[in-house]
Amino acid sequence: MHAIVAPDVIADAAQVEEQWDEFVTGRYREGKSEAEFRVYDATANPTVAEFYRLNHQFQTYDFVLAKEAEYLPLQKAEMSIWEAAEFLNTLVDDSDPDTDLTQIEHLLQTSEAIRADGHPRWMVAAGFVHDLAKVLCLWGEPQWAVVGDTFPVGCAYSEHIVFPEYFAANPDRTNAIFQTKYGVYEPNCGLSNVHMSWGHDAYGAKVMEPYLPEEAIYMLRYHSFYAAHKHGAYDYLMSAHDRTMFEWVNKFNQYDLYSKGRPKPNLAEVKPYYDALFQEFFPARIAW
């Protein structure tokens, strides 16, 4: 494995950056109230709505299995935490109606809020790395296969998934088994046996699995599973262990979401702290 430095790859990444930034303006505002977050309105946020139209159309069961086979062996590259963060520094997530900050600013908002509340250092580390797997764009993945809310595939869609009407165009709609409550799964089979829509959550959890405790891996794996941690959807697929671990997911979610209204962090001031933190938990280079 090797670091991603080839000029053609960098050029492709730059095109993705330009595409991601082109239509995204005005979503960040310091001091937003909690009620102002996650307002999904197709008229008010046409770019976000278009993102979910594509996401819900193309995130099929077969697509997810193919991406898991491609990426989860972690044979794409080796990068340090800072290298991954620096690449993401110019990216803006089109699925998010709440911020147009750079990714590194959002990572620091999240981790600094966790740190300020005195949580364990592993949780601060999880806060910083939780979105790093958006480096999927390095390998040409479209936004709808990188970011956005996640949901199980291979079973019926919950009405609590944002823009559920867009699933009408998904080919899995024609599979009778996929449209039943349990689909290809068994009751309370455990989320480790459930295939989630593909994106940075699943990829990031796999990358960080050797380095962080299980509570942190749950945070990474399910931090975009809003239908579950906001509405309690898909509880019938969860095991008792999942429900225990989801207490950590719910705790983390408050920092991931509501920290977006906090002041922008000063990287130069906090970087020495994070240099030491990364040395504590991660090797110099990580397999992606």
Short mmCIF file of C-alpha atoms in Angstrom, two decimals:
data_model
loop_
_atom_site.label_atom_id
_atom_site.label_comp_id
_atom_site.label_asym_id
_atom_site.label_seq_id
_atom_site.Cartn_x
_atom_site.Cartn_y
_atom_site.Cartn_z
CA MET A 1 0.00 0.00 0.00
CA HIS A 2 1.11 3.59 -0.50
CA ALA A 3 0.08 7.18 0.06
CA ILE A 4 -2.12 8.82 -2.57
CA VAL A 5 0.18 11.23 -4.39
CA ALA A 6 -0.31 10.49 -8.09
CA PRO A 7 -1.08 13.68 -10.09
CA ASP A 8 -4.08 12.16 -11.87
CA VAL A 9 -5.64 11.18 -8.53
CA ILE A 10 -5.04 14.65 -7.11
CA ALA A 11 -6.61 16.18 -10.23
CA ASP A 12 -9.66 13.94 -9.88
CA ALA A 13 -9.95 14.89 -6.21
CA ALA A 14 -9.72 18.57 -7.10
CA GLN A 15 -12.62 18.13 -9.52
CA VAL A 16 -14.66 16.52 -6.77
CA GLU A 17 -13.82 19.41 -4.43
CA GLU A 18 -14.92 21.96 -7.02
CA GLN A 19 -18.13 20.05 -7.67
CA TRP A 20 -18.91 19.77 -3.96
CA ASP A 21 -18.32 23.45 -3.28
CA GLU A 22 -20.08 24.91 -6.30
CA PHE A 23 -23.63 25.19 -5.01
CA VAL A 24 -23.13 25.13 -1.24
CA THR A 25 -23.35 28.50 0.54
CA GLY A 26 -24.77 30.02 3.69
CA ARG A 27 -25.50 26.92 5.78
CA TYR A 28 -23.16 27.72 8.67
CA ARG A 29 -24.28 30.27 11.19
CA GLU A 30 -22.75 30.56 14.61
CA GLY A 31 -25.29 30.36 17.42
CA LYS A 32 -27.98 28.31 15.65
CA SER A 33 -30.63 26.88 17.98
CA GLU A 34 -31.21 23.12 18.15
CA ALA A 35 -34.59 23.52 16.43
CA GLU A 36 -32.85 24.96 13.37
CA PHE A 37 -30.79 21.83 12.67
CA ARG A 38 -31.72 19.06 10.21
CA VAL A 39 -34.50 20.94 8.46
CA TYR A 40 -34.96 19.02 5.21
CA ASP A 41 -37.05 20.99 2.76
CA ALA A 42 -36.73 20.41 -0.97
CA THR A 43 -37.64 24.02 -1.75
CA ALA A 44 -35.34 25.61 0.82
CA ASN A 45 -32.46 23.18 0.20
CA PRO A 46 -32.61 22.02 -3.46
CA THR A 47 -29.02 20.77 -3.46
CA VAL A 48 -29.66 18.63 -0.38
CA ALA A 49 -32.90 17.32 -1.90
CA GLU A 50 -31.12 16.41 -5.15
CA PHE A 51 -28.43 14.62 -3.15
CA TYR A 52 -31.04 12.43 -1.43
CA ARG A 53 -32.88 11.78 -4.68
CA LEU A 54 -29.71 10.20 -6.08
CA ASN A 55 -28.82 8.50 -2.79
CA HIS A 56 -32.20 6.83 -2.44
CA GLN A 57 -32.28 5.76 -6.08
CA PHE A 58 -28.86 4.14 -6.27
CA GLN A 59 -28.19 2.75 -2.77
CA THR A 60 -29.34 -0.78 -3.55
CA TYR A 61 -28.54 -4.00 -1.71
CA ASP A 62 -26.26 -5.22 -4.51
CA PHE A 63 -24.48 -1.86 -4.68
CA VAL A 64 -23.71 -1.99 -0.95
CA LEU A 65 -22.35 -5.53 -1.13
CA ALA A 66 -20.09 -4.53 -4.02
CA LYS A 67 -18.70 -1.50 -2.16
CA GLU A 68 -18.10 -3.50 1.01
CA ALA A 69 -16.10 -6.01 -1.03
CA GLU A 70 -14.13 -3.22 -2.71
CA TYR A 71 -13.27 -1.08 0.30
CA LEU A 72 -13.42 -3.05 3.54
CA PRO A 73 -10.20 -5.01 2.84
CA LEU A 74 -8.46 -1.60 3.35
CA GLN A 75 -6.09 -1.89 0.42
CA LYS A 76 -6.52 1.55 -1.15
CA ALA A 77 -3.77 3.55 0.56
CA GLU A 78 -1.83 4.37 3.70
CA MET A 79 -2.27 7.84 5.20
CA SER A 80 -1.76 9.54 8.53
CA ILE A 81 -4.67 11.15 10.38
CA TRP A 82 -3.47 14.64 9.42
CA GLU A 83 -3.01 13.68 5.77
CA ALA A 84 -6.60 12.49 5.57
CA ALA A 85 -7.83 15.60 7.39
CA GLU A 86 -5.85 17.96 5.18
CA PHE A 87 -7.29 16.39 2.06
CA LEU A 88 -10.81 16.92 3.38
CA ASN A 89 -10.09 20.51 4.41
CA THR A 90 -11.66 22.00 1.27
CA LEU A 91 -14.64 19.65 1.00
CA VAL A 92 -18.22 20.64 1.88
CA ASP A 93 -20.89 18.00 2.39
CA ASP A 94 -23.88 18.59 0.10
CA SER A 95 -26.10 16.32 2.20
CA ASP A 96 -25.81 18.57 5.25
CA PRO A 97 -28.18 21.56 5.50
CA ASP A 98 -26.46 22.87 8.62
CA THR A 99 -22.92 23.80 7.68
CA ASP A 100 -20.61 24.95 4.92
CA LEU A 101 -17.51 24.84 7.11
CA THR A 102 -14.50 22.91 5.88
CA GLN A 103 -14.42 19.33 7.09
CA ILE A 104 -11.45 19.89 9.41
CA GLU A 105 -13.31 22.75 11.11
CA HIS A 106 -16.29 20.48 11.67
CA LEU A 107 -14.06 17.70 13.01
CA LEU A 108 -12.47 20.11 15.47
CA GLN A 109 -15.85 21.57 16.48
CA THR A 110 -16.98 18.05 17.34
CA SER A 111 -13.86 16.88 19.14
CA GLU A 112 -13.35 20.16 21.01
CA ALA A 113 -16.94 20.06 22.29
CA ILE A 114 -16.36 16.50 23.52
CA ARG A 115 -13.08 17.53 25.11
CA ALA A 116 -14.64 20.55 26.83
CA ASP A 117 -17.19 18.30 28.53
CA GLY A 118 -14.47 16.11 30.01
CA HIS A 119 -15.14 12.88 28.15
CA PRO A 120 -12.42 10.21 27.77
CA ARG A 121 -9.58 10.88 25.38
CA TRP A 122 -10.68 7.99 23.13
CA MET A 123 -13.98 9.81 22.61
CA VAL A 124 -12.18 13.03 21.71
CA ALA A 125 -10.16 11.03 19.17
CA ALA A 126 -13.36 9.49 17.80
CA GLY A 127 -14.84 12.97 17.46
CA PHE A 128 -11.94 14.09 15.29
CA VAL A 129 -11.80 11.03 13.03
CA HIS A 130 -15.55 10.42 12.67
CA ASP A 131 -15.77 11.92 9.16
CA LEU A 132 -12.26 11.18 7.86
CA ALA A 133 -13.53 8.29 5.74
CA LYS A 134 -14.99 10.87 3.37
CA VAL A 135 -11.63 10.31 1.69
CA LEU A 136 -13.75 7.91 -0.36
CA CYS A 137 -13.88 10.82 -2.80
CA LEU A 138 -10.18 10.17 -3.47
CA TRP A 139 -11.28 7.12 -5.42
CA GLY A 140 -13.99 8.84 -7.40
CA GLU A 141 -17.04 7.94 -5.33
CA PRO A 142 -20.01 10.29 -5.88
CA GLN A 143 -21.39 12.19 -2.91
CA TRP A 144 -24.43 9.94 -2.61
CA ALA A 145 -22.03 7.04 -1.93
CA VAL A 146 -19.97 8.94 0.65
CA VAL A 147 -22.14 11.15 2.87
CA GLY A 148 -25.70 11.57 4.09
CA ASP A 149 -27.99 9.67 6.44
CA THR A 150 -27.57 5.90 6.40
CA PHE A 151 -30.20 3.16 6.55
CA PRO A 152 -30.43 -0.63 6.24
CA VAL A 153 -30.70 -2.12 2.76
CA GLY A 154 -32.34 -5.44 2.03
CA CYS A 155 -35.47 -4.69 4.07
CA ALA A 156 -38.35 -2.20 4.11
CA TYR A 157 -37.48 1.50 4.28
CA SER A 158 -38.55 3.43 7.37
CA GLU A 159 -40.78 6.47 6.94
CA HIS A 160 -38.34 8.25 9.25
CA ILE A 161 -35.55 8.31 6.64
CA VAL A 162 -35.27 11.80 5.16
CA PHE A 163 -37.06 12.23 1.83
CA PRO A 164 -38.54 8.68 1.90
CA GLU A 165 -40.55 9.43 -1.24
CA TYR A 166 -37.35 9.22 -3.30
CA PHE A 167 -37.09 5.46 -2.69
CA ALA A 168 -39.80 5.02 -5.33
CA ALA A 169 -37.02 5.04 -7.97
CA ASN A 170 -34.85 2.42 -6.20
CA PRO A 171 -34.72 -0.91 -8.09
CA ASP A 172 -34.99 -2.79 -4.78
CA ARG A 173 -38.61 -1.62 -4.67
CA THR A 174 -39.40 -4.43 -7.11
CA ASN A 175 -37.95 -7.12 -4.82
CA ALA A 176 -40.80 -8.39 -2.65
CA ILE A 177 -38.47 -9.76 0.06
CA PHE A 178 -36.61 -6.44 0.36
CA GLN A 179 -39.92 -4.67 1.00
CA THR A 180 -40.89 -6.76 4.03
CA LYS A 181 -40.21 -5.63 7.61
CA TYR A 182 -37.25 -7.97 8.16
CA GLY A 183 -36.25 -8.51 4.54
CA VAL A 184 -33.16 -10.73 4.34
CA TYR A 185 -32.58 -10.47 8.10
CA GLU A 186 -33.93 -12.16 11.23
CA PRO A 187 -35.66 -10.41 14.16
CA ASN A 188 -33.11 -8.90 16.54
CA CYS A 189 -30.27 -10.35 14.47
CA GLY A 190 -27.91 -7.56 15.53
CA LEU A 191 -26.64 -4.65 13.48
CA SER A 192 -23.37 -6.43 12.77
CA ASN A 193 -25.44 -8.68 10.49
CA VAL A 194 -27.24 -5.79 8.78
CA HIS A 195 -25.90 -4.13 5.62
CA MET A 196 -26.22 -0.36 5.85
CA SER A 197 -26.30 2.02 2.88
CA TRP A 198 -22.72 2.58 1.76
CA GLY A 199 -20.72 5.60 2.86
CA HIS A 200 -18.07 6.97 5.16
CA ASP A 201 -19.65 5.51 8.32
CA ALA A 202 -19.05 1.86 7.44
CA TYR A 203 -15.66 2.60 5.90
CA GLY A 204 -14.44 4.77 8.77
CA ALA A 205 -15.48 2.24 11.41
CA LYS A 206 -13.52 -0.47 9.62
CA VAL A 207 -10.43 1.73 9.29
CA MET A 208 -10.44 2.69 12.97
CA GLU A 209 -11.48 -0.70 14.38
CA PRO A 210 -7.95 -1.74 15.46
CA TYR A 211 -7.28 1.49 17.33
CA LEU A 212 -10.36 2.63 19.26
CA PRO A 213 -12.69 0.90 21.76
CA GLU A 214 -15.97 -0.67 20.69
CA GLU A 215 -17.99 2.28 21.95
CA ALA A 216 -16.08 4.55 19.58
CA ILE A 217 -16.51 2.15 16.66
CA TYR A 218 -20.28 2.18 17.21
CA MET A 219 -20.15 5.99 17.15
CA LEU A 220 -18.36 5.94 13.81
CA ARG A 221 -20.42 3.12 12.30
CA TYR A 222 -23.83 4.57 13.12
CA HIS A 223 -23.40 8.33 13.57
CA SER A 224 -25.39 8.97 10.37
CA PHE A 225 -28.13 6.42 11.19
CA TYR A 226 -30.57 9.18 12.16
CA ALA A 227 -33.71 7.12 11.62
CA ALA A 228 -32.56 4.94 14.53
CA HIS A 229 -31.03 7.38 16.99
CA LYS A 230 -33.55 10.16 16.43
CA HIS A 231 -36.74 8.15 15.84
CA GLY A 232 -36.03 4.64 17.20
CA ALA A 233 -36.52 3.03 13.78
CA TYR A 234 -35.25 -0.49 13.11
CA ASP A 235 -35.14 -1.42 16.79
CA TYR A 236 -36.51 -4.82 15.72
CA LEU A 237 -33.19 -5.57 14.01
CA MET A 238 -31.08 -4.62 17.03
CA SER A 239 -29.71 -6.98 19.66
CA ALA A 240 -29.57 -6.15 23.36
CA HIS A 241 -25.88 -5.35 22.88
CA ASP A 242 -26.70 -2.91 20.08
CA ARG A 243 -29.12 -1.06 22.34
CA THR A 244 -26.47 -0.75 25.03
CA MET A 245 -23.90 0.53 22.55
CA PHE A 246 -26.41 2.93 21.03
CA GLU A 247 -26.36 4.91 24.26
CA TRP A 248 -22.88 5.97 23.15
CA VAL A 249 -24.07 6.70 19.61
CA ASN A 250 -26.80 8.96 20.98
CA LYS A 251 -24.32 10.69 23.28
CA PHE A 252 -21.92 11.28 20.41
CA ASN A 253 -24.65 12.51 18.07
CA GLN A 254 -25.26 15.60 20.20
CA TYR A 255 -21.67 16.69 19.60
CA ASP A 256 -21.63 15.81 15.91
CA LEU A 257 -24.81 17.77 15.17
CA TYR A 258 -25.12 20.65 17.59
CA SER A 259 -21.43 21.58 17.63
CA LYS A 260 -21.99 22.95 14.09
CA GLY A 261 -23.38 26.12 15.64
CA ARG A 262 -20.31 26.74 17.79
CA PRO A 263 -17.49 29.17 17.00
CA LYS A 264 -14.84 28.03 14.53
CA PRO A 265 -11.87 26.43 16.35
CA ASN A 266 -8.32 27.74 16.02
CA LEU A 267 -6.25 24.90 14.54
CA ALA A 268 -2.89 26.44 15.41
CA GLU A 269 -3.84 26.67 19.09
CA VAL A 270 -5.14 23.12 19.48
CA LYS A 271 -2.84 21.22 17.10
CA PRO A 272 -0.23 20.28 19.77
CA TYR A 273 -2.98 18.62 21.81
CA TYR A 274 -4.12 16.59 18.79
CA ASP A 275 -0.58 15.67 17.79
CA ALA A 276 -0.17 14.02 21.20
CA LEU A 277 -3.64 12.47 21.04
CA PHE A 278 -3.00 10.87 17.66
CA GLN A 279 0.33 9.48 18.83
CA GLU A 280 -1.49 7.88 21.77
CA PHE A 281 -4.10 6.05 19.69
CA PHE A 282 -2.89 5.69 16.11
CA PRO A 283 0.21 4.54 14.23
CA ALA A 284 2.02 7.01 12.00
CA ARG A 285 0.19 5.68 8.94
CA ILE A 286 -3.14 3.88 8.72
CA ALA A 287 -4.47 1.46 6.12
CA TRP A 288 -7.41 2.83 4.12
#
